[in-house]
Amino acid sequence: QDDNDIKLSALPYYSYGKGLGITSPDSIFKLNIRFRMQNRFTSLYNEDEEDGYEAMIRRLRLRFDGYVGDPSIIYVIQLSFSPNDVGAIEDGDNLNIIRDAIVFYRPDEHWNIGFGQTKLPGNRQRINSSGALQLTDRSINNARFNIDRDFGLQVYYLNELQDKLSYNLKTAISTGEGRNWTKEPDNGLAFTGRLELFPFGAFKSNGMLFEGDIKREETPKLMLSGVYHYNNNARRTRGTIGDELFAQRDIQSLFLDAIVKYNGWAFQTAYMQRTADDPITFNPDDALDSQYVFTGSGFDTQLSYIFANNYEVIGRYSYQEPHKDIEALTPQTNQYSLGVTKYIWEHALKLQAELTNTELNYLDSSSTSNWYLRFQVEIGI
Amino acid sequence: QDDNDIKLSALPYYSYGKGLGITSPDSIFKLNIRFRMQNRFTSLYNEDEEDGYEAMIRRLRLRFDGYVGDPSIIYVIQLSFSPNDVGAIEDGDNLNIIRDAIVFYRPDEHWNIGFGQTKLPGNRQRINSSGALQLTDRSINNARFNIDRDFGLQVYYLNELQDKLSYNLKTAISTGEGRNWTKEPDNGLAFTGRLELFPFGAFKSNGMLFEGDIKREETPKLMLSGVYHYNNNARRTRGTIGDELFAQRDIQSLFLDAIVKYNGWAFQTAYMQRTADDPITFNPDDALDSQYVFTGSGFDTQLSYIFANNYEVIGRYSYQEPHKDIEALTPQTNQYSLGVTKYIWEHALKLQAELTNTELNYLDSSSTSNWYLRFQVEIGI
Amino acid sequence: QDDNDIKLSALPYYSYGKGLGITSPDSIFKLNIRFRMQNRFTSLYNEDEEDGYEAMIRRLRLRFDGYVGDPSIIYVIQLSFSPNDVGAIEDGDNLNIIRDAIVFYRPDEHWNIGFGQTKLPGNRQRINSSGALQLTDRSINNARFNIDRDFGLQVYYLNELQDKLSYNLKTAISTGEGRNWTKEPDNGLAFTGRLELFPFGAFKSNGMLFEGDIKREETPKLMLSGVYHYNNNARRTRGTIGDELFAQRDIQSLFLDAIVKYNGWAFQTAYMQRTADDPITFNPDDALDSQYVFTGSGFDTQLSYIFANNYEVIGRYSYQEPHKDIEALTPQTNQYSLGVTKYIWEHALKLQAELTNTELNYLDSSSTSNWYLRFQVEIGI
């Protein structure tokens, strides 16, 4: 691993193995090719529906990264092709294949300036690659509240130190409309700031960017992080993602996260919140047709232990509460998951099984309990 | 060609040349990149239409394969980009770029266990790569009756031996809805079994997976194969492909195939059949709107000889008969093709010319005779 | 750079650096992988609208090229993924990811025969890669009048000589319907001829295919070129591009171009014209609904100087006049641009800033003046 790989590894991408990479003899460029694929089979036992199954390529990604001209000028391109990566085709929308397309300038080990499209410095689990999760997917709160990817300028000041208190500060100014948006000129930007504190120093191998203590930290490591995000004149139900609202809204998001790893144990917890005034917007041509900002809050907690044979057992509990402005429109939700993961080649090749129960509690006091059992294979380089 | 290439070559992919492949020095992974492109020009002389031409990139594919962590764990990803590969865009459908995305576990030379999306072990010509055909495309019966690709579990027991009777057994349990389907939870799986018999031993270089005796077998080689496929609660007119039916149907398919090669001669024949009870389904909101399972049967026969200068002459006759349940809706069809192919670098670089006549015989005794003349270039690695 | 790279460089592709390329030890194939990405931020100050901004991945391309079997048989595949490359999704249209997919046969240094899809030999600025422009994009006249890409047969006779009068002749017969068209059989082809004259011999490094005198020609170099294009039975408003007309039209295009480079200075000028009889077509079901061939003409002139520190200053003026048949439907337009470009690694890594004023003059004598200020990063290999 050369110096550039080290620089890249400070970006929020999980990398194991070396990809198919070539550095030119005169070191004028580097192009590295990577892929990953996630195949899954799920048995569904939903209370009010016939039992069924889903079987799909959940994620399929190609990644190209490297540098051009000078090792301090780094590019990352990531393309996604699976149906759930891209979403169903909608007339008038843009093709949604590009996930990341960004240039970074890294003049030294501290500063990292990016221009293009990639993940915003949001909640920890969202920054964590979906290829480096313990369970088969992220939490229900991440799904509702995360701030996803966006196009803009990102400036990071990185100051992670070995074995002592240190921190990273990550900021972004972006369009606020989300990835591959070109519909109309924008009239309100989004501003994001994230602070990461490492009271006991940095994790092994950027361990805050993958779940599970697969590196078996010898001393406890902790990252505490907080994010504030303000999306001015947002157009979509979840800010940078979701259906289009009938009127623009200003949206604020708050994320608080902790991750601890020690001796095979890993513990993560997160609080997420989205607020907006007057979150329900109505179709001016049809007052019965509405779209609302998903306001509310949620809480996740997740614990795991990895055995010497690289089998890991994971439990997660999530609680999600819609804001009272929209509580008639969407249920309060609890989710309980139990998972077993076998790491064959760290997160790059693993087998995962997961049993999950989701309870949906409606305002009229009715409730629904759904279950699924899932098997998943993750493979990539 | 290392051992892994040999393992890969037992999968239904045509490979010539080596691709752009890299094995890591410690042999922990291999990534191989391949592409192929098929450009064609066709002059159309249809009886009831103005003469015209079609000119297009018929197929354009990128393929990534190799292993990760352990040479017994093989992945194959194939992406397709041409309009006819992907189909016209339809609102609400999924992007159809992914053809193959599957992980294989090959613990030894006999067992091959795959999980993901790829071709089902169906009729021989469908398993044969479209880049390794003699004529410019597969037969009209393949187009109507093949069972295409699907997502699921495939288990093969391979037992091909040199110069003596041997066999392969290939089975699959899959969703039955076809590639990149995520619309609704599935409530009926598909089951496929294929038996391949080699009475005189294996072909040179997996010769049952490409057409034409370009390897010039010194002794006659024969493969006989039979396939049974049961698709429970199928949703589409041709099972795993086609438009959506208005009601689900159970579909059965039967395929019988033979391929012989000897001394520059190649002969192939195939019988295909699809059956379903009550194949016509009606739109519950409009009784004049219907979709039907394409039931019926067909028969192909194809003969070729390759000269020492690598020019090959090919003839094919196809007969297709719809089941009487749907004979008012679709004609009985005969097709006659004559082709000349010049192999420059085996199937990886070839020039093809084809003259084809199609006779459509309708229930009211009217008939139509259409002709086309086509020129095609295939190139790839 | 081997002989094949030299051959490739005669094609209209800008290449700097070597890509990720591999030649097999026995020289039987070569596969080269390249990418480029163009990220931009634009502030819009339009007279009749609220100020706003656009921020996007304007272009994202992957390119695969090389040879198969024999170095005289060259392939080029280029895929595009950004929203503006591909266009918004339209129900019933084809996926528009493929830009180039063509095979070239180059028996000697003079003849170059291509079959497939790529740029037609049209106006100079269109043949110039969008990755090798001085300003952030091509002119308004190029946008309206260029003949883009098409599928067909291209035959070039190349005869560029060092330091003396020489010429290239480039011809094409193509479908006339543009890239990735498969909707209906075609009943009218397009014919294109382009003559390039080099009175003082060839430019350094194919300098007529990139803008700006970044190679600092020591003696003046000039290319004069003329193109005639006839598109029989065209179906779209700009021939090979644009919305579908309600009736087919025969379209003629004429392009005259000059480019001069000397000692850091570069000057380009172009005249473009499109003509068609009866250019307005009406919807047979609704006489208020029409689509028209964009007939008219335009004139561009562009001047630049590059300083020793690789900063370049660029000015451009464009004048566009619709034909009188359609002057009630579209304004006369003038555009003035001033740009500064910093070349870090030639066109492969550069920073661009541009200020542009567009004046739209309507038939009723009203007019609108719009401004934009843009920052753009181009990176690729």
mmCIF file with all atom_site columns, N, CA and C in Angstrom, chain B residues 174-221:
data_model
loop_
_atom_site.group_PDB
_atom_site.id
_atom_site.type_symbol
_atom_site.label_atom_id
_atom_site.label_alt_id
_atom_site.label_comp_id
_atom_site.label_asym_id
_atom_site.label_entity_id
_atom_site.label_seq_id
_atom_site.pdbx_PDB_ins_code
_atom_site.Cartn_x
_atom_site.Cartn_y
_atom_site.Cartn_z
_atom_site.occupancy
_atom_site.B_iso_or_equiv
_atom_site.pdbx_formal_charge
_atom_site.auth_seq_id
_atom_site.auth_comp_id
_atom_site.auth_asym_id
_atom_site.auth_atom_id
_atom_site.pdbx_PDB_model_num
ATOM 1   N N  . SER B 1 174 ? -35.199 -21.113 -8.688  1.00 0.00 ? 174 SER B N  1
ATOM 2   C CA . SER B 1 174 ? -35.080 -19.670 -8.916  1.00 0.00 ? 174 SER B CA 1
ATOM 3   C C  . SER B 1 174 ? -36.440 -19.015 -8.753  1.00 0.00 ? 174 SER B C  1
ATOM 4   N N  . THR B 1 175 ? -36.445 -17.677 -8.810  1.00 0.00 ? 175 THR B N  1
ATOM 5   C CA . THR B 1 175 ? -37.701 -16.963 -8.555  1.00 0.00 ? 175 THR B CA 1
ATOM 6   C C  . THR B 1 175 ? -38.739 -17.219 -9.643  1.00 0.00 ? 175 THR B C  1
ATOM 7   N N  . GLY B 1 176 ? -38.300 -17.474 -10.861 1.00 0.00 ? 176 GLY B N  1
ATOM 8   C CA . GLY B 1 176 ? -39.235 -17.651 -11.976 1.00 0.00 ? 176 GLY B CA 1
ATOM 9   C C  . GLY B 1 176 ? -39.694 -16.358 -12.613 1.00 0.00 ? 176 GLY B C  1
ATOM 10  N N  . GLU B 1 177 ? -39.283 -15.209 -12.074 1.00 0.00 ? 177 GLU B N  1
ATOM 11  C CA . GLU B 1 177 ? -39.759 -13.927 -12.622 1.00 0.00 ? 177 GLU B CA 1
ATOM 12  C C  . GLU B 1 177 ? -38.759 -13.298 -13.586 1.00 0.00 ? 177 GLU B C  1
ATOM 13  N N  . GLY B 1 178 ? -37.553 -13.867 -13.695 1.00 0.00 ? 178 GLY B N  1
ATOM 14  C CA . GLY B 1 178 ? -36.587 -13.342 -14.656 1.00 0.00 ? 178 GLY B CA 1
ATOM 15  C C  . GLY B 1 178 ? -35.647 -12.312 -14.072 1.00 0.00 ? 178 GLY B C  1
ATOM 16  N N  . ARG B 1 179 ? -34.763 -11.822 -14.937 1.00 0.00 ? 179 ARG B N  1
ATOM 17  C CA . ARG B 1 179 ? -33.684 -10.983 -14.421 1.00 0.00 ? 179 ARG B CA 1
ATOM 18  C C  . ARG B 1 179 ? -34.152 -9.607  -13.976 1.00 0.00 ? 179 ARG B C  1
ATOM 19  N N  . ASN B 1 180 ? -33.532 -9.158  -12.874 1.00 0.00 ? 180 ASN B N  1
ATOM 20  C CA . ASN B 1 180 ? -33.753 -7.811  -12.330 1.00 0.00 ? 180 ASN B CA 1
ATOM 21  C C  . ASN B 1 180 ? -35.217 -7.552  -11.974 1.00 0.00 ? 180 ASN B C  1
ATOM 22  N N  . TRP B 1 181 ? -35.889 -8.565  -11.510 1.00 0.00 ? 181 TRP B N  1
ATOM 23  C CA . TRP B 1 181 ? -37.274 -8.400  -11.070 1.00 0.00 ? 181 TRP B CA 1
ATOM 24  C C  . TRP B 1 181 ? -37.286 -8.064  -9.588  1.00 0.00 ? 181 TRP B C  1
ATOM 25  N N  . THR B 1 182 ? -37.960 -6.963  -9.213  1.00 0.00 ? 182 THR B N  1
ATOM 26  C CA . THR B 1 182 ? -38.114 -6.672  -7.785  1.00 0.00 ? 182 THR B CA 1
ATOM 27  C C  . THR B 1 182 ? -39.518 -6.164  -7.489  1.00 0.00 ? 182 THR B C  1
ATOM 28  N N  . LYS B 1 183 ? -40.441 -6.335  -8.447  1.00 0.00 ? 183 LYS B N  1
ATOM 29  C CA . LYS B 1 183 ? -41.717 -5.621  -8.307  1.00 0.00 ? 183 LYS B CA 1
ATOM 30  C C  . LYS B 1 183 ? -42.527 -6.021  -7.080  1.00 0.00 ? 183 LYS B C  1
ATOM 31  N N  . GLU B 1 184 ? -42.752 -7.298  -6.890  1.00 0.00 ? 184 GLU B N  1
ATOM 32  C CA . GLU B 1 184 ? -43.583 -7.725  -5.768  1.00 0.00 ? 184 GLU B CA 1
ATOM 33  C C  . GLU B 1 184 ? -42.933 -8.932  -5.135  1.00 0.00 ? 184 GLU B C  1
ATOM 34  N N  . PRO B 1 185 ? -43.249 -9.211  -3.872  1.00 0.00 ? 185 PRO B N  1
ATOM 35  C CA . PRO B 1 185 ? -42.753 -10.465 -3.300  1.00 0.00 ? 185 PRO B CA 1
ATOM 36  C C  . PRO B 1 185 ? -43.267 -11.620 -4.145  1.00 0.00 ? 185 PRO B C  1
ATOM 37  N N  . ASP B 1 186 ? -42.448 -12.606 -4.279  1.00 0.00 ? 186 ASP B N  1
ATOM 38  C CA . ASP B 1 186 ? -42.732 -13.754 -5.133  1.00 0.00 ? 186 ASP B CA 1
ATOM 39  C C  . ASP B 1 186 ? -43.519 -14.785 -4.328  1.00 0.00 ? 186 ASP B C  1
ATOM 40  N N  . ASN B 1 187 ? -44.492 -15.434 -4.974  1.00 0.00 ? 187 ASN B N  1
ATOM 41  C CA . ASN B 1 187 ? -45.182 -16.510 -4.260  1.00 0.00 ? 187 ASN B CA 1
ATOM 42  C C  . ASN B 1 187 ? -45.162 -17.836 -5.023  1.00 0.00 ? 187 ASN B C  1
ATOM 43  N N  . GLY B 1 188 ? -44.181 -18.000 -5.915  1.00 0.00 ? 188 GLY B N  1
ATOM 44  C CA . GLY B 1 188 ? -44.087 -19.289 -6.615  1.00 0.00 ? 188 GLY B CA 1
ATOM 45  C C  . GLY B 1 188 ? -42.739 -19.404 -7.275  1.00 0.00 ? 188 GLY B C  1
ATOM 46  N N  . LEU B 1 189 ? -41.991 -20.432 -6.956  1.00 0.00 ? 189 LEU B N  1
ATOM 47  C CA . LEU B 1 189 ? -40.637 -20.569 -7.472  1.00 0.00 ? 189 LEU B CA 1
ATOM 48  C C  . LEU B 1 189 ? -40.632 -21.317 -8.803  1.00 0.00 ? 189 LEU B C  1
ATOM 49  N N  . ALA B 1 190 ? -39.457 -21.373 -9.436  1.00 0.00 ? 190 ALA B N  1
ATOM 50  C CA . ALA B 1 190 ? -39.273 -22.158 -10.654 1.00 0.00 ? 190 ALA B CA 1
ATOM 51  C C  . ALA B 1 190 ? -38.204 -23.212 -10.398 1.00 0.00 ? 190 ALA B C  1
ATOM 52  N N  . PHE B 1 191 ? -38.401 -24.377 -10.987 1.00 0.00 ? 191 PHE B N  1
ATOM 53  C CA . PHE B 1 191 ? -37.504 -25.513 -10.784 1.00 0.00 ? 191 PHE B CA 1
ATOM 54  C C  . PHE B 1 191 ? -37.032 -25.995 -12.153 1.00 0.00 ? 191 PHE B C  1
ATOM 55  N N  . THR B 1 192 ? -35.720 -26.152 -12.302 1.00 0.00 ? 192 THR B N  1
ATOM 56  C CA . THR B 1 192 ? -35.158 -26.514 -13.603 1.00 0.00 ? 192 THR B CA 1
ATOM 57  C C  . THR B 1 192 ? -34.162 -27.654 -13.435 1.00 0.00 ? 192 THR B C  1
ATOM 58  N N  . GLY B 1 193 ? -34.239 -28.629 -14.314 1.00 0.00 ? 193 GLY B N  1
ATOM 59  C CA . GLY B 1 193 ? -33.249 -29.702 -14.308 1.00 0.00 ? 193 GLY B CA 1
ATOM 60  C C  . GLY B 1 193 ? -32.792 -29.959 -15.731 1.00 0.00 ? 193 GLY B C  1
ATOM 61  N N  . ARG B 1 194 ? -31.495 -30.121 -15.926 1.00 0.00 ? 194 ARG B N  1
ATOM 62  C CA . ARG B 1 194 ? -30.947 -30.364 -17.261 1.00 0.00 ? 194 ARG B CA 1
ATOM 63  C C  . ARG B 1 194 ? -29.924 -31.491 -17.170 1.00 0.00 ? 194 ARG B C  1
ATOM 64  N N  . LEU B 1 195 ? -30.063 -32.457 -18.054 1.00 0.00 ? 195 LEU B N  1
ATOM 65  C CA . LEU B 1 195 ? -29.116 -33.571 -18.123 1.00 0.00 ? 195 LEU B CA 1
ATOM 66  C C  . LEU B 1 195 ? -28.407 -33.517 -19.464 1.00 0.00 ? 195 LEU B C  1
ATOM 67  N N  . GLU B 1 196 ? -27.068 -33.573 -19.425 1.00 0.00 ? 196 GLU B N  1
ATOM 68  C CA . GLU B 1 196 ? -26.263 -33.559 -20.643 1.00 0.00 ? 196 GLU B CA 1
ATOM 69  C C  . GLU B 1 196 ? -25.509 -34.881 -20.740 1.00 0.00 ? 196 GLU B C  1
ATOM 70  N N  . LEU B 1 197 ? -25.676 -35.569 -21.864 1.00 0.00 ? 197 LEU B N  1
ATOM 71  C CA . LEU B 1 197 ? -24.983 -36.844 -22.074 1.00 0.00 ? 197 LEU B CA 1
ATOM 72  C C  . LEU B 1 197 ? -23.958 -36.706 -23.185 1.00 0.00 ? 197 LEU B C  1
ATOM 73  N N  . PHE B 1 198 ? -22.763 -37.214 -22.935 1.00 0.00 ? 198 PHE B N  1
ATOM 74  C CA . PHE B 1 198 ? -21.699 -37.194 -23.942 1.00 0.00 ? 198 PHE B CA 1
ATOM 75  C C  . PHE B 1 198 ? -21.320 -38.633 -24.269 1.00 0.00 ? 198 PHE B C  1
ATOM 76  N N  . PRO B 1 199 ? -22.005 -39.277 -25.216 1.00 0.00 ? 199 PRO B N  1
ATOM 77  C CA . PRO B 1 199 ? -21.772 -40.709 -25.444 1.00 0.00 ? 199 PRO B CA 1
ATOM 78  C C  . PRO B 1 199 ? -20.332 -41.010 -25.861 1.00 0.00 ? 199 PRO B C  1
ATOM 79  N N  . PHE B 1 200 ? -19.688 -40.071 -26.564 1.00 0.00 ? 200 PHE B N  1
ATOM 80  C CA . PHE B 1 200 ? -18.311 -40.322 -27.043 1.00 0.00 ? 200 PHE B CA 1
ATOM 81  C C  . PHE B 1 200 ? -17.298 -39.434 -26.333 1.00 0.00 ? 200 PHE B C  1
ATOM 82  N N  . GLY B 1 201 ? -17.662 -38.938 -25.181 1.00 0.00 ? 201 GLY B N  1
ATOM 83  C CA . GLY B 1 201 ? -16.748 -38.096 -24.417 1.00 0.00 ? 201 GLY B CA 1
ATOM 84  C C  . GLY B 1 201 ? -16.907 -36.628 -24.733 1.00 0.00 ? 201 GLY B C  1
ATOM 85  N N  . ALA B 1 202 ? -16.117 -35.824 -24.026 1.00 0.00 ? 202 ALA B N  1
ATOM 86  C CA . ALA B 1 202 ? -16.252 -34.373 -24.081 1.00 0.00 ? 202 ALA B CA 1
ATOM 87  C C  . ALA B 1 202 ? -15.746 -33.793 -25.396 1.00 0.00 ? 202 ALA B C  1
ATOM 88  N N  . PHE B 1 203 ? -16.297 -32.653 -25.768 1.00 0.00 ? 203 PHE B N  1
ATOM 89  C CA . PHE B 1 203 ? -15.837 -31.895 -26.933 1.00 0.00 ? 203 PHE B CA 1
ATOM 90  C C  . PHE B 1 203 ? -14.509 -31.203 -26.595 1.00 0.00 ? 203 PHE B C  1
ATOM 91  N N  . LYS B 1 204 ? -13.751 -30.855 -27.628 1.00 0.00 ? 204 LYS B N  1
ATOM 92  C CA . LYS B 1 204 ? -12.569 -30.015 -27.424 1.00 0.00 ? 204 LYS B CA 1
ATOM 93  C C  . LYS B 1 204 ? -13.001 -28.625 -26.938 1.00 0.00 ? 204 LYS B C  1
ATOM 94  N N  . SER B 1 205 ? -12.284 -28.079 -25.967 1.00 0.00 ? 205 SER B N  1
ATOM 95  C CA . SER B 1 205 ? -12.493 -26.694 -25.496 1.00 0.00 ? 205 SER B CA 1
ATOM 96  C C  . SER B 1 205 ? -13.955 -26.373 -25.208 1.00 0.00 ? 205 SER B C  1
ATOM 97  N N  . ASN B 1 206 ? -14.664 -27.286 -24.542 1.00 0.00 ? 206 ASN B N  1
ATOM 98  C CA . ASN B 1 206 ? -16.088 -27.061 -24.252 1.00 0.00 ? 206 ASN B CA 1
ATOM 99  C C  . ASN B 1 206 ? -16.891 -26.744 -25.504 1.00 0.00 ? 206 ASN B C  1
ATOM 100 N N  . GLY B 1 207 ? -16.682 -27.531 -26.531 1.00 0.00 ? 207 GLY B N  1
ATOM 101 C CA . GLY B 1 207 ? -17.280 -27.269 -27.839 1.00 0.00 ? 207 GLY B CA 1
ATOM 102 C C  . GLY B 1 207 ? -18.790 -27.312 -27.884 1.00 0.00 ? 207 GLY B C  1
ATOM 103 N N  . MET B 1 208 ? -19.444 -27.792 -26.821 1.00 0.00 ? 208 MET B N  1
ATOM 104 C CA . MET B 1 208 ? -20.916 -27.730 -26.827 1.00 0.00 ? 208 MET B CA 1
ATOM 105 C C  . MET B 1 208 ? -21.408 -26.326 -26.506 1.00 0.00 ? 208 MET B C  1
ATOM 106 N N  . LEU B 1 209 ? -20.467 -25.440 -26.113 1.00 0.00 ? 209 LEU B N  1
ATOM 107 C CA . LEU B 1 209 ? -20.839 -24.062 -25.771 1.00 0.00 ? 209 LEU B CA 1
ATOM 108 C C  . LEU B 1 209 ? -20.551 -23.062 -26.893 1.00 0.00 ? 209 LEU B C  1
ATOM 109 N N  . PHE B 1 210 ? -20.091 -23.546 -28.051 1.00 0.00 ? 210 PHE B N  1
ATOM 110 C CA . PHE B 1 210 ? -20.012 -22.651 -29.214 1.00 0.00 ? 210 PHE B CA 1
ATOM 111 C C  . PHE B 1 210 ? -20.424 -23.439 -30.445 1.00 0.00 ? 210 PHE B C  1
ATOM 112 N N  . GLU B 1 211 ? -20.958 -22.735 -31.438 1.00 0.00 ? 211 GLU B N  1
ATOM 113 C CA . GLU B 1 211 ? -21.442 -23.393 -32.645 1.00 0.00 ? 211 GLU B CA 1
ATOM 114 C C  . GLU B 1 211 ? -20.342 -23.474 -33.688 1.00 0.00 ? 211 GLU B C  1
ATOM 115 N N  . GLY B 1 212 ? -20.455 -24.412 -34.579 1.00 0.00 ? 212 GLY B N  1
ATOM 116 C CA . GLY B 1 212 ? -19.462 -24.591 -35.647 1.00 0.00 ? 212 GLY B CA 1
ATOM 117 C C  . GLY B 1 212 ? -18.302 -25.435 -35.158 1.00 0.00 ? 212 GLY B C  1
ATOM 118 N N  . ASP B 1 213 ? -17.826 -26.322 -36.015 1.00 0.00 ? 213 ASP B N  1
ATOM 119 C CA . ASP B 1 213 ? -16.695 -27.176 -35.590 1.00 0.00 ? 213 ASP B CA 1
ATOM 120 C C  . ASP B 1 213 ? -15.374 -26.473 -35.885 1.00 0.00 ? 213 ASP B C  1
ATOM 121 N N  . ILE B 1 214 ? -15.170 -25.324 -35.217 1.00 0.00 ? 214 ILE B N  1
ATOM 122 C CA . ILE B 1 214 ? -13.948 -24.561 -35.488 1.00 0.00 ? 214 ILE B CA 1
ATOM 123 C C  . ILE B 1 214 ? -12.715 -25.250 -34.918 1.00 0.00 ? 214 ILE B C  1
ATOM 124 N N  . LYS B 1 215 ? -12.909 -26.200 -34.006 1.00 0.00 ? 215 LYS B N  1
ATOM 125 C CA . LYS B 1 215 ? -11.769 -26.945 -33.456 1.00 0.00 ? 215 LYS B CA 1
ATOM 126 C C  . LYS B 1 215 ? -11.515 -28.225 -34.253 1.00 0.00 ? 215 LYS B C  1
ATOM 127 N N  . ARG B 1 216 ? -12.379 -28.558 -35.220 1.00 0.00 ? 216 ARG B N  1
ATOM 128 C CA . ARG B 1 216 ? -12.242 -29.723 -36.096 1.00 0.00 ? 216 ARG B CA 1
ATOM 129 C C  . ARG B 1 216 ? -11.992 -31.006 -35.288 1.00 0.00 ? 216 ARG B C  1
ATOM 130 N N  . GLU B 1 217 ? -13.081 -31.494 -34.705 1.00 0.00 ? 217 GLU B N  1
ATOM 131 C CA . GLU B 1 217 ? -13.014 -32.717 -33.889 1.00 0.00 ? 217 GLU B CA 1
ATOM 132 C C  . GLU B 1 217 ? -12.491 -33.884 -34.748 1.00 0.00 ? 217 GLU B C  1
ATOM 133 N N  . GLU B 1 218 ? -11.562 -34.630 -34.202 1.00 0.00 ? 218 GLU B N  1
ATOM 134 C CA . GLU B 1 218 ? -10.972 -35.735 -34.972 1.00 0.00 ? 218 GLU B CA 1
ATOM 135 C C  . GLU B 1 218 ? -11.810 -37.006 -34.915 1.00 0.00 ? 218 GLU B C  1
ATOM 136 N N  . THR B 1 219 ? -12.576 -37.134 -33.836 1.00 0.00 ? 219 THR B N  1
ATOM 137 C CA . THR B 1 219 ? -13.547 -38.228 -33.770 1.00 0.00 ? 219 THR B CA 1
ATOM 138 C C  . THR B 1 219 ? -14.902 -37.581 -33.526 1.00 0.00 ? 219 THR B C  1
ATOM 139 N N  . PRO B 1 220 ? -15.998 -38.226 -33.914 1.00 0.00 ? 220 PRO B N  1
ATOM 140 C CA . PRO B 1 220 ? -17.309 -37.603 -33.732 1.00 0.00 ? 220 PRO B CA 1
ATOM 141 C C  . PRO B 1 220 ? -17.594 -37.363 -32.261 1.00 0.00 ? 220 PRO B C  1
ATOM 142 N N  . LYS B 1 221 ? -18.122 -36.203 -31.955 1.00 0.00 ? 221 LYS B N  1
ATOM 143 C CA . LYS B 1 221 ? -18.517 -35.873 -30.593 1.00 0.00 ? 221 LYS B CA 1
ATOM 144 C C  . LYS B 1 221 ? -19.995 -35.512 -30.617 1.00 0.00 ? 221 LYS B C  1
#
